[in-house]
CSV table of C-alpha atoms and ligand atoms in Angstrom, one decimal:
chain,number,residue,atom,x,y,z
A,1,MET,CA,72.0,148.9,168.8
A,2,ARG,CA,75.7,149.7,168.8
A,3,THR,CA,77.5,151.3,171.7
A,4,ARG,CA,77.0,155.0,172.0
A,5,ARG,CA,80.2,156.6,171.1
A,6,PHE,CA,80.0,159.8,173.0
A,7,ASP,CA,78.1,161.3,175.9
A,8,HIS,CA,75.1,163.2,174.6
A,9,ILE,CA,75.1,165.9,177.3
A,10,TRP,CA,78.8,166.5,176.9
A,11,PHE,CA,78.3,166.9,173.1
A,12,ILE,CA,75.3,169.3,173.5
A,13,GLU,CA,77.2,171.5,175.9
A,14,CYS,CA,80.3,171.5,173.7
A,15,PHE,CA,78.2,172.1,170.6
A,16,CYS,CA,76.6,175.2,172.1
A,17,THR,CA,79.9,176.5,173.3
A,18,TRP,CA,81.5,175.9,169.9
A,19,THR,CA,78.6,177.4,168.1
A,20,ILE,CA,79.0,180.7,170.0
A,21,PHE,CA,82.7,180.5,169.7
A,22,GLY,CA,82.4,179.7,166.1
A,23,LEU,CA,80.3,182.8,165.4
A,24,ILE,CA,83.0,184.9,166.9
A,25,SER,CA,85.9,183.2,165.2
A,26,CYS,CA,84.5,181.4,162.2
A,27,ALA,CA,87.2,182.9,160.0
A,28,THR,CA,90.0,181.3,162.0
A,29,VAL,CA,91.5,178.2,160.6
A,30,LYS,CA,94.6,177.7,162.7
A,31,LYS,CA,95.2,178.3,166.4
A,32,SER,CA,93.4,175.4,167.9
A,33,ASP,CA,90.6,176.4,170.3
A,34,ILE,CA,90.1,172.8,171.5
A,35,PRO,CA,90.6,172.6,175.3
A,36,TYR,CA,93.6,170.5,176.1
A,37,GLU,CA,91.6,167.9,178.1
A,38,ASP,CA,89.5,167.3,174.9
A,39,GLN,CA,92.4,166.8,172.6
A,40,SER,CA,91.8,163.1,172.3
A,41,MET,CA,89.3,160.5,171.1
A,42,THR,CA,86.6,162.5,172.9
A,43,PHE,CA,86.9,165.4,170.4
A,44,HIS,CA,87.2,163.0,167.4
A,45,GLN,CA,84.1,161.1,168.5
A,46,SER,CA,82.1,164.3,168.8
A,47,LEU,CA,82.6,165.0,165.1
A,48,LEU,CA,80.3,163.9,162.3
A,49,THR,CA,82.9,162.1,160.2
A,50,LEU,CA,82.5,161.1,156.6
A,51,ASP,CA,84.9,159.3,154.2
A,52,THR,CA,84.0,159.9,150.5
A,53,HIS,CA,85.8,156.9,149.0
A,54,VAL,CA,86.3,153.4,150.2
A,55,ASP,CA,86.5,150.4,147.8
A,56,THR,CA,84.9,148.1,150.4
A,57,PRO,CA,82.2,146.8,148.0
A,58,LEU,CA,85.0,144.9,146.2
A,59,ARG,CA,85.8,143.1,149.5
A,60,VAL,CA,82.2,142.3,150.2
A,61,LYS,CA,81.4,141.0,146.7
A,62,HIS,CA,84.7,139.2,145.8
A,63,GLU,CA,86.2,138.2,149.1
A,64,GLY,CA,83.2,137.6,151.2
A,65,VAL,CA,84.1,140.3,153.8
A,66,ASP,CA,81.2,140.5,156.3
A,67,LEU,CA,80.9,144.1,157.5
A,68,GLY,CA,79.5,143.0,160.9
A,69,LYS,CA,82.7,141.1,161.8
A,70,ARG,CA,86.1,142.5,162.7
A,71,HIS,CA,88.9,141.6,160.3
A,72,ASP,CA,92.7,141.8,160.7
A,73,PRO,CA,94.0,144.0,157.9
A,74,ARG,CA,97.4,142.3,158.1
A,75,LEU,CA,96.0,138.9,157.6
A,76,ILE,CA,93.4,139.7,154.9
A,77,TYR,CA,93.2,142.7,152.7
A,78,SER,CA,90.3,144.4,154.5
A,79,LYS,CA,90.4,147.9,155.8
A,80,LEU,CA,86.9,148.6,156.9
A,81,ASP,CA,84.1,146.9,158.8
A,82,PHE,CA,81.6,148.1,161.4
A,83,PRO,CA,83.6,147.1,164.4
A,84,ARG,CA,86.6,149.1,163.1
A,85,MET,CA,84.3,152.0,162.1
A,86,GLU,CA,83.4,152.1,165.8
A,87,GLU,CA,87.1,152.1,166.9
A,88,GLY,CA,88.0,154.7,164.4
A,89,GLY,CA,84.9,156.9,165.1
A,90,LEU,CA,83.9,157.0,161.4
A,91,ASP,CA,80.1,157.7,161.0
A,92,ALA,CA,79.6,157.6,157.3
A,93,ALA,CA,81.3,156.4,154.1
A,94,PHE,CA,80.7,156.4,150.4
A,95,PHE,CA,81.1,152.8,149.2
A,96,ALA,CA,82.6,153.0,145.7
A,97,VAL,CA,81.1,150.6,143.2
A,98,TRP,CA,84.3,150.2,141.2
A,99,THR,CA,84.4,148.3,137.9
A,100,PRO,CA,87.5,147.5,135.9
A,101,GLN,CA,87.6,149.0,132.4
A,102,GLY,CA,87.0,146.5,129.6
A,103,ALA,CA,86.0,146.6,126.0
A,104,ARG,CA,84.0,149.6,124.9
A,105,THR,CA,81.5,147.6,123.0
A,106,ASP,CA,77.8,147.0,123.5
A,107,SER,CA,78.5,143.5,125.1
A,108,GLY,CA,81.3,144.9,127.2
A,109,HIS,CA,79.0,147.7,128.5
A,110,ALA,CA,76.1,145.3,129.1
A,111,ALA,CA,78.3,142.9,131.1
A,112,ILE,CA,79.8,145.6,133.3
A,113,LYS,CA,76.5,147.2,134.0
A,114,GLN,CA,75.2,143.9,135.3
A,115,ASN,CA,78.4,143.5,137.3
A,116,ALA,CA,77.9,146.9,138.9
A,117,LEU,CA,74.2,146.1,139.8
A,118,GLU,CA,75.4,142.8,141.4
A,119,ILE,CA,78.0,144.7,143.5
A,120,ILE,CA,75.3,147.1,144.7
A,121,GLY,CA,73.1,144.1,145.6
A,122,ALA,CA,75.9,142.4,147.5
A,123,VAL,CA,76.4,145.6,149.6
A,124,GLU,CA,72.7,146.1,150.2
A,125,SER,CA,72.2,142.6,151.4
A,126,ASN,CA,75.2,142.6,153.7
A,127,ILE,CA,74.1,145.9,155.3
A,128,ALA,CA,70.5,144.6,155.6
A,129,THR,CA,71.9,141.8,157.9
A,130,TYR,CA,72.7,144.5,160.5
A,131,PRO,CA,69.7,146.8,160.6
A,132,ASP,CA,70.6,148.0,164.1
A,133,LEU,CA,74.1,148.9,163.1
A,134,ALA,CA,73.9,150.6,159.7
A,135,ALA,CA,71.7,151.7,156.9
A,136,MET,CA,71.9,152.8,153.3
A,137,ALA,CA,72.0,156.6,152.9
A,138,TYR,CA,70.7,158.6,150.0
A,139,ASN,CA,70.7,162.3,150.8
A,140,SER,CA,72.8,165.0,152.5
A,141,ASN,CA,70.8,164.8,155.8
A,142,ASP,CA,71.1,161.0,156.2
A,143,ALA,CA,74.6,161.0,157.6
A,144,LYS,CA,73.6,163.1,160.6
A,145,ARG,CA,70.1,161.5,160.9
A,146,LEU,CA,71.6,158.0,161.0
A,147,ARG,CA,74.4,159.0,163.4
A,148,ASP,CA,71.7,160.3,165.7
A,149,GLU,CA,70.0,156.9,165.4
A,150,GLY,CA,73.3,155.2,166.4
A,151,LYS,CA,73.8,153.8,162.9
A,152,TYR,CA,76.5,154.0,160.3
A,153,ALA,CA,75.5,155.8,157.1
A,154,ILE,CA,76.5,153.9,153.9
A,155,TYR,CA,76.3,155.9,150.7
A,156,LEU,CA,77.0,154.6,147.3
A,157,GLY,CA,79.3,156.2,144.8
A,158,MET,CA,80.4,154.7,141.5
A,159,GLU,CA,84.1,154.7,140.5
A,160,ASN,CA,84.3,154.6,136.7
A,161,GLY,CA,81.4,155.6,134.5
A,162,TYR,CA,82.1,152.6,132.2
A,163,PRO,CA,78.9,150.8,133.3
A,164,LEU,CA,76.9,153.7,131.8
A,165,GLY,CA,78.1,152.6,128.4
A,166,THR,CA,76.7,155.1,125.9
A,167,GLU,CA,73.2,155.2,127.4
A,168,LEU,CA,72.1,158.2,129.4
A,169,GLU,CA,69.2,156.3,130.9
A,170,ASN,CA,71.7,154.1,132.8
A,171,LEU,CA,72.4,157.2,134.9
A,172,ASP,CA,68.8,157.4,136.0
A,173,LEU,CA,68.9,153.6,136.7
A,174,PHE,CA,72.0,153.9,138.9
A,175,TYR,CA,70.6,157.0,140.6
A,176,GLU,CA,67.5,155.0,141.5
A,177,ARG,CA,69.7,152.2,142.8
A,178,GLY,CA,71.2,154.8,145.3
A,179,VAL,CA,74.4,156.0,143.5
A,180,ARG,CA,75.0,159.6,144.5
A,181,TYR,CA,78.3,160.3,142.8
A,182,ILE,CA,80.1,159.0,139.8
A,183,THR,CA,83.9,159.2,139.2
A,184,LEU,CA,83.6,159.7,135.5
A,185,CYS,CA,86.5,157.4,134.6
A,186,HIS,CA,89.2,155.2,136.1
A,187,THR,CA,92.7,154.7,134.8
A,188,SER,CA,91.6,154.3,131.1
A,189,ASN,CA,89.6,156.5,128.8
A,190,ASN,CA,85.9,155.5,128.5
A,191,GLU,CA,82.9,156.9,126.5
A,192,ILE,CA,82.7,159.9,128.9
A,193,CYS,CA,86.2,161.4,129.1
A,194,ASP,CA,89.9,161.1,129.1
A,195,SER,CA,91.7,159.6,132.1
A,196,SER,CA,94.8,161.1,133.8
A,197,ASN,CA,96.5,157.7,133.2
A,198,ASP,CA,95.7,157.3,129.5
A,199,SER,CA,96.6,159.1,126.2
A,200,THR,CA,94.5,162.0,124.8
A,201,GLU,CA,91.4,160.8,123.0
A,202,PHE,CA,88.7,163.4,123.3
A,203,GLY,CA,90.9,166.2,124.7
A,204,GLY,CA,88.7,166.3,127.8
A,205,LEU,CA,85.0,165.3,128.0
A,206,SER,CA,83.4,163.5,125.0
A,207,PRO,CA,80.2,164.9,123.5
A,208,PHE,CA,78.4,162.1,125.5
A,209,GLY,CA,80.4,163.2,128.6
A,210,TYR,CA,78.8,166.7,128.4
A,211,THR,CA,75.3,165.1,128.4
A,212,VAL,CA,76.3,162.9,131.4
A,213,VAL,CA,77.4,165.9,133.5
A,214,LYS,CA,74.2,167.9,132.6
A,215,ARG,CA,72.0,164.9,133.5
A,216,MET,CA,73.9,164.4,136.8
A,217,ASN,CA,73.2,168.0,137.7
A,218,GLN,CA,69.5,167.4,137.0
A,219,LEU,CA,69.4,164.2,139.0
A,220,GLY,CA,71.3,165.6,142.0
A,221,MET,CA,74.3,163.3,141.6
A,222,MET,CA,77.8,164.7,142.5
A,223,VAL,CA,80.3,164.8,139.6
A,224,ASP,CA,83.6,163.3,140.8
A,225,VAL,CA,86.7,164.5,139.0
A,226,SER,CA,89.3,162.2,140.6
A,227,HIS,CA,91.1,160.1,138.0
A,228,LEU,CA,90.2,162.5,135.2
A,229,SER,CA,92.8,164.2,132.9
A,230,ASP,CA,93.4,167.9,133.6
A,231,ALA,CA,91.6,168.8,130.4
A,232,SER,CA,88.6,166.6,131.4
A,233,VAL,CA,88.5,168.4,134.8
A,234,GLU,CA,88.5,171.8,133.1
A,235,ASP,CA,85.7,170.7,130.8
A,236,VAL,CA,83.6,169.5,133.8
A,237,LEU,CA,84.2,172.7,135.6
A,238,ALA,CA,83.2,174.7,132.6
A,239,CYS,CA,79.9,172.9,132.1
A,240,SER,CA,78.7,171.7,135.5
A,241,GLU,CA,76.0,173.9,137.1
A,242,ALA,CA,76.8,172.3,140.4
A,243,PRO,CA,80.0,172.2,142.5
A,244,VAL,CA,82.1,169.1,141.9
A,245,ILE,CA,84.1,166.8,144.1
A,246,ALA,CA,87.4,165.0,143.8
A,247,SER,CA,86.4,162.1,146.0
A,248,HIS,CA,90.0,160.8,146.5
A,249,SER,CA,92.9,163.0,145.3
A,250,CYS,CA,96.0,164.7,146.7
A,251,ALA,CA,98.0,167.8,145.8
A,252,LYS,CA,100.3,167.5,142.7
A,253,ALA,CA,102.6,170.2,144.1
A,254,LEU,CA,103.6,167.8,146.9
A,255,CYS,CA,103.6,164.6,144.9
A,256,ASP,CA,104.0,164.7,141.1
A,257,ASN,CA,101.6,161.8,140.2
A,258,PRO,CA,99.2,162.2,137.2
A,259,ARG,CA,96.4,161.3,139.6
A,260,ASN,CA,97.0,164.4,141.7
A,261,ILE,CA,95.5,167.9,141.3
A,262,ASN,CA,97.7,170.8,140.4
A,263,ASP,CA,97.4,174.2,142.0
A,264,ASN,CA,95.7,175.8,139.1
A,265,LEU,CA,92.9,173.2,139.2
A,266,LEU,CA,92.7,173.4,143.0
A,267,ARG,CA,91.9,177.2,142.6
A,268,GLN,CA,89.4,176.5,139.8
A,269,ILE,CA,87.7,173.8,141.9
A,270,ALA,CA,87.5,176.2,144.8
A,271,LYS,CA,86.0,178.9,142.6
A,272,ASN,CA,83.4,176.3,141.5
A,273,GLY,CA,82.5,175.7,145.2
A,274,GLY,CA,83.9,172.2,144.9
A,275,VAL,CA,85.7,170.0,147.5
A,276,VAL,CA,88.9,168.0,147.2
A,277,GLN,CA,89.0,165.0,149.5
A,278,VAL,CA,92.5,163.9,150.3
A,279,ASN,CA,93.5,160.3,149.7
A,280,LEU,CA,95.5,157.9,151.9
A,281,PHE,CA,96.9,156.0,149.0
A,282,SER,CA,100.7,156.1,149.6
A,283,GLU,CA,101.8,156.7,146.0
A,284,TYR,CA,99.7,159.9,145.8
A,285,ILE,CA,101.1,161.2,149.0
A,286,LYS,CA,104.8,160.6,148.4
A,287,ILE,CA,106.9,159.5,145.5
A,288,PRO,CA,107.6,155.8,146.5
A,289,THR,CA,111.0,155.0,147.9
A,290,PRO,CA,112.6,152.3,145.7
A,291,ASN,CA,111.9,148.8,147.1
A,292,PRO,CA,113.4,146.4,144.6
A,293,GLY,CA,113.3,143.3,146.8
A,294,ARG,CA,109.5,143.7,147.3
A,295,ASP,CA,109.0,144.5,143.6
A,296,SER,CA,110.6,141.3,142.4
A,297,ALA,CA,108.9,139.2,145.1
A,298,GLN,CA,105.5,140.5,144.1
A,299,ALA,CA,106.2,140.0,140.4
A,300,ALA,CA,107.1,136.4,141.2
A,301,LEU,CA,103.9,136.0,143.1
A,302,LYS,CA,101.9,137.4,140.3
A,303,GLU,CA,103.7,135.2,137.7
A,304,LYS,CA,102.9,132.1,139.8
A,305,TRP,CA,99.2,132.8,140.7
A,306,GLY,CA,97.9,135.2,138.0
A,307,ASP,CA,94.6,137.0,138.7
A,308,LYS,CA,94.0,136.5,142.5
A,309,TYR,CA,90.2,137.0,142.0
A,310,LYS,CA,90.1,133.8,139.8
A,311,LEU,CA,91.6,131.5,142.4
A,312,ASN,CA,89.6,128.8,144.1
A,313,ALA,CA,89.4,128.6,147.9
A,314,ASP,CA,92.4,126.4,148.5
A,315,GLN,CA,94.5,128.4,146.0
A,316,LYS,CA,93.4,131.6,147.7
A,317,ASP,CA,94.6,130.3,151.1
A,318,ALA,CA,98.0,129.3,149.7
A,319,TYR,CA,98.3,132.7,147.9
A,320,GLN,CA,97.5,134.5,151.1
A,321,LEU,CA,100.2,132.7,153.0
A,322,GLU,CA,102.8,133.5,150.4
A,323,ASN,CA,101.7,137.1,150.2
A,324,LEU,CA,102.0,137.5,154.0
A,325,GLU,CA,105.5,136.1,153.8
A,326,VAL,CA,106.4,138.7,151.1
A,327,ASN,CA,105.0,141.5,153.3
A,328,ARG,CA,107.0,140.2,156.3
A,329,LEU,CA,110.3,139.9,154.3
A,330,TYR,CA,109.8,143.1,152.3
A,331,PRO,CA,107.4,145.5,154.0
A,332,ARG,CA,106.1,148.5,152.1
A,333,PHE,CA,107.7,151.9,152.9
A,334,LEU,CA,104.6,153.8,153.9
A,335,PRO,CA,104.0,157.6,154.3
A,336,THR,CA,102.6,158.8,157.6
A,337,VAL,CA,99.6,160.8,158.8
A,338,ALA,CA,101.9,163.8,159.0
A,339,ASP,CA,102.7,163.4,155.3
A,340,LEU,CA,99.0,163.3,154.6
A,341,VAL,CA,98.3,166.4,156.6
A,342,ASP,CA,101.0,168.2,154.6
A,343,HIS,CA,98.6,167.8,151.6
A,344,ILE,CA,95.7,169.1,153.7
A,345,ASP,CA,97.8,172.1,154.7
A,346,HIS,CA,98.7,172.7,151.0
A,347,ILE,CA,95.1,172.4,149.7
A,348,VAL,CA,93.9,174.8,152.5
A,349,LYS,CA,96.6,177.3,151.5
A,350,ILE,CA,95.7,177.2,147.8
A,351,ALA,CA,92.0,176.4,147.7
A,352,GLY,CA,90.8,177.4,151.2
A,353,ILE,CA,89.4,175.6,154.3
A,354,ASP,CA,86.0,175.3,152.7
A,355,HIS,CA,87.3,173.1,149.9
A,356,ILE,CA,88.9,170.2,151.6
A,357,GLY,CA,87.8,166.8,153.0
A,358,ILE,CA,88.9,163.2,153.4
A,359,GLY,CA,88.3,160.3,150.9
A,360,SER,CA,90.6,157.5,152.2
A,361,ASP,CA,90.6,154.9,149.3
A,362,PHE,CA,90.7,152.2,152.0
A,363,ASP,CA,90.2,148.7,150.4
A,364,GLY,CA,91.5,150.2,147.2
A,365,GLY,CA,95.1,150.3,148.1
A,366,ALA,CA,95.3,153.0,150.8
A,367,GLU,CA,97.4,152.5,153.9
A,368,LEU,CA,99.6,154.7,156.0
A,369,GLU,CA,102.2,153.8,158.6
A,370,ASP,CA,100.0,155.2,161.4
A,371,CYS,CA,96.6,155.0,159.7
A,372,TYR,CA,96.7,151.5,158.3
A,373,ASP,CA,92.9,151.0,158.4
A,374,VAL,CA,89.8,152.8,159.4
A,375,SER,CA,90.3,152.1,163.1
A,376,GLU,CA,93.3,154.5,163.1
A,377,MET,CA,91.5,157.5,161.6
A,378,PRO,CA,91.6,159.4,164.9
A,379,ASN,CA,95.3,159.9,164.3
A,380,ILE,CA,94.3,162.3,161.5
A,381,THR,CA,92.3,164.5,163.9
A,382,GLN,CA,95.2,164.3,166.4
A,383,GLU,CA,97.6,165.7,163.8
A,384,LEU,CA,95.2,168.4,162.8
A,385,ILE,CA,94.9,169.5,166.5
A,386,HIS,CA,98.7,169.3,166.7
A,387,ARG,CA,98.9,171.7,163.8
A,388,GLU,CA,96.5,174.0,165.6
A,389,TYR,CA,93.5,173.7,163.3
A,390,SER,CA,90.4,175.1,165.0
A,391,LYS,CA,87.3,173.1,165.9
A,392,ALA,CA,85.3,174.7,163.1
A,393,ALA,CA,88.1,173.9,160.6
A,394,ILE,CA,88.3,170.2,161.6
A,395,GLU,CA,84.5,169.9,161.4
A,396,LYS,CA,84.6,171.2,157.9
A,397,ILE,CA,87.4,168.8,156.9
A,398,TRP,CA,85.6,165.7,158.4
A,399,SER,CA,82.2,166.3,156.8
A,400,GLY,CA,81.0,169.9,156.9
A,401,ASN,CA,82.4,170.9,153.5
A,402,LEU,CA,81.2,167.7,151.7
A,403,LEU,CA,77.7,167.8,153.1
A,404,ARG,CA,77.3,171.5,152.3
A,405,LEU,CA,78.3,170.7,148.7
A,406,PHE,CA,76.0,167.6,148.6
A,407,HIS,CA,73.1,169.8,149.8
A,408,GLU,CA,73.9,172.4,147.1
A,409,VAL,CA,73.9,169.7,144.4
A,410,GLU,CA,70.5,168.5,145.7
A,411,MET,CA,69.1,172.1,145.6
A,412,ILE,CA,70.3,172.7,142.0
A,413,ALA,CA,68.6,169.4,141.0
A,414,ASP,CA,65.4,170.5,142.7
A,415,SER,CA,65.4,173.9,141.0
A,416,SER,CA,66.0,172.3,137.6
A,417,LYS,CA,62.9,170.0,138.2
A,418,THR,CA,60.7,173.1,138.8
A,419,GLU,CA,61.9,175.0,135.8
B,1,ZN,ZN1,90.5,155.5,142.6
């Protein structure tokens, strides 16, 4: 059993006080009502915290990261494990089963489906090694239930609907395997829709994409619009019966990257009851400061070693050493937690406090100067307190909004089964 991260009695007392206070002032977003003495880890640890997007399955499957052991993120590229979830007070995470886009052929689809199933198997077996620490989670109640049992809740999402190929029954298969959201595409168009990083092919959702969204609504799977083109997001909003998520996206008004969400779509997502989960990926938070020394050193590294996932153990060690040296000589210019919270402020202003959450993208490229890995997540809470967000508002940001939406998605699926 892992260490208890907060005193139960303290939490119950605070919970009662906050509930009464919350009834009086639930409309208040700003003007922090957190007592000064609690403006620390104590408050952060009292929250039910959930991150909707980490690419940790990649590390588990391809790099042998063992979730039960603590890793140094500056030595190997790993941003999340159970010891660091403990340090960072993170209770639940959606592990994204990401697959790279390949050929849109029957054989390409069959191969990537197998790959996705193997990634799920690798995550499940690593988590099964630590039954006292963590468990797989499948519904909107599991995050709280498992936290009460002193365990981390690990949900599965799927980033890129490519493994569905053109077969709707694959959706049912992945639902049965535990997947509870699908990011419909990644950086290329697939059989479902157009991507924000690709050219126009369908002009939004494909005819198959419409059937995918409808079936996801029936199954109780959340539709994730991160990575989609604006037209694809609009098509999803027009046809989804359930509210949608953007599992890891920022505000385009603050950082003009095609991956980010413009104000018009933020308003439409809010109207749909959806939630935008802000992302800690630096290029989506701030336009990168030019770093030519680093760019050319990295290009030389890539030229020399090629695909790092195809290296043998000795080559991998040599590559790691050279990569560390590049990082030492030419460090990345990273945004800060304050820059991230600027995006939260903006989304709250445009979409409202009920439509915002956090989806870090750790292990998928995310890192901030002062939130480099999951162990530093309390810095986000500190900044929200500093900006005078209320307790109720911070609770919504850390899990309240997403779990409310997840429950609505489940209810809509249940009602469709009884029709
Ligand atoms: Zn992504």
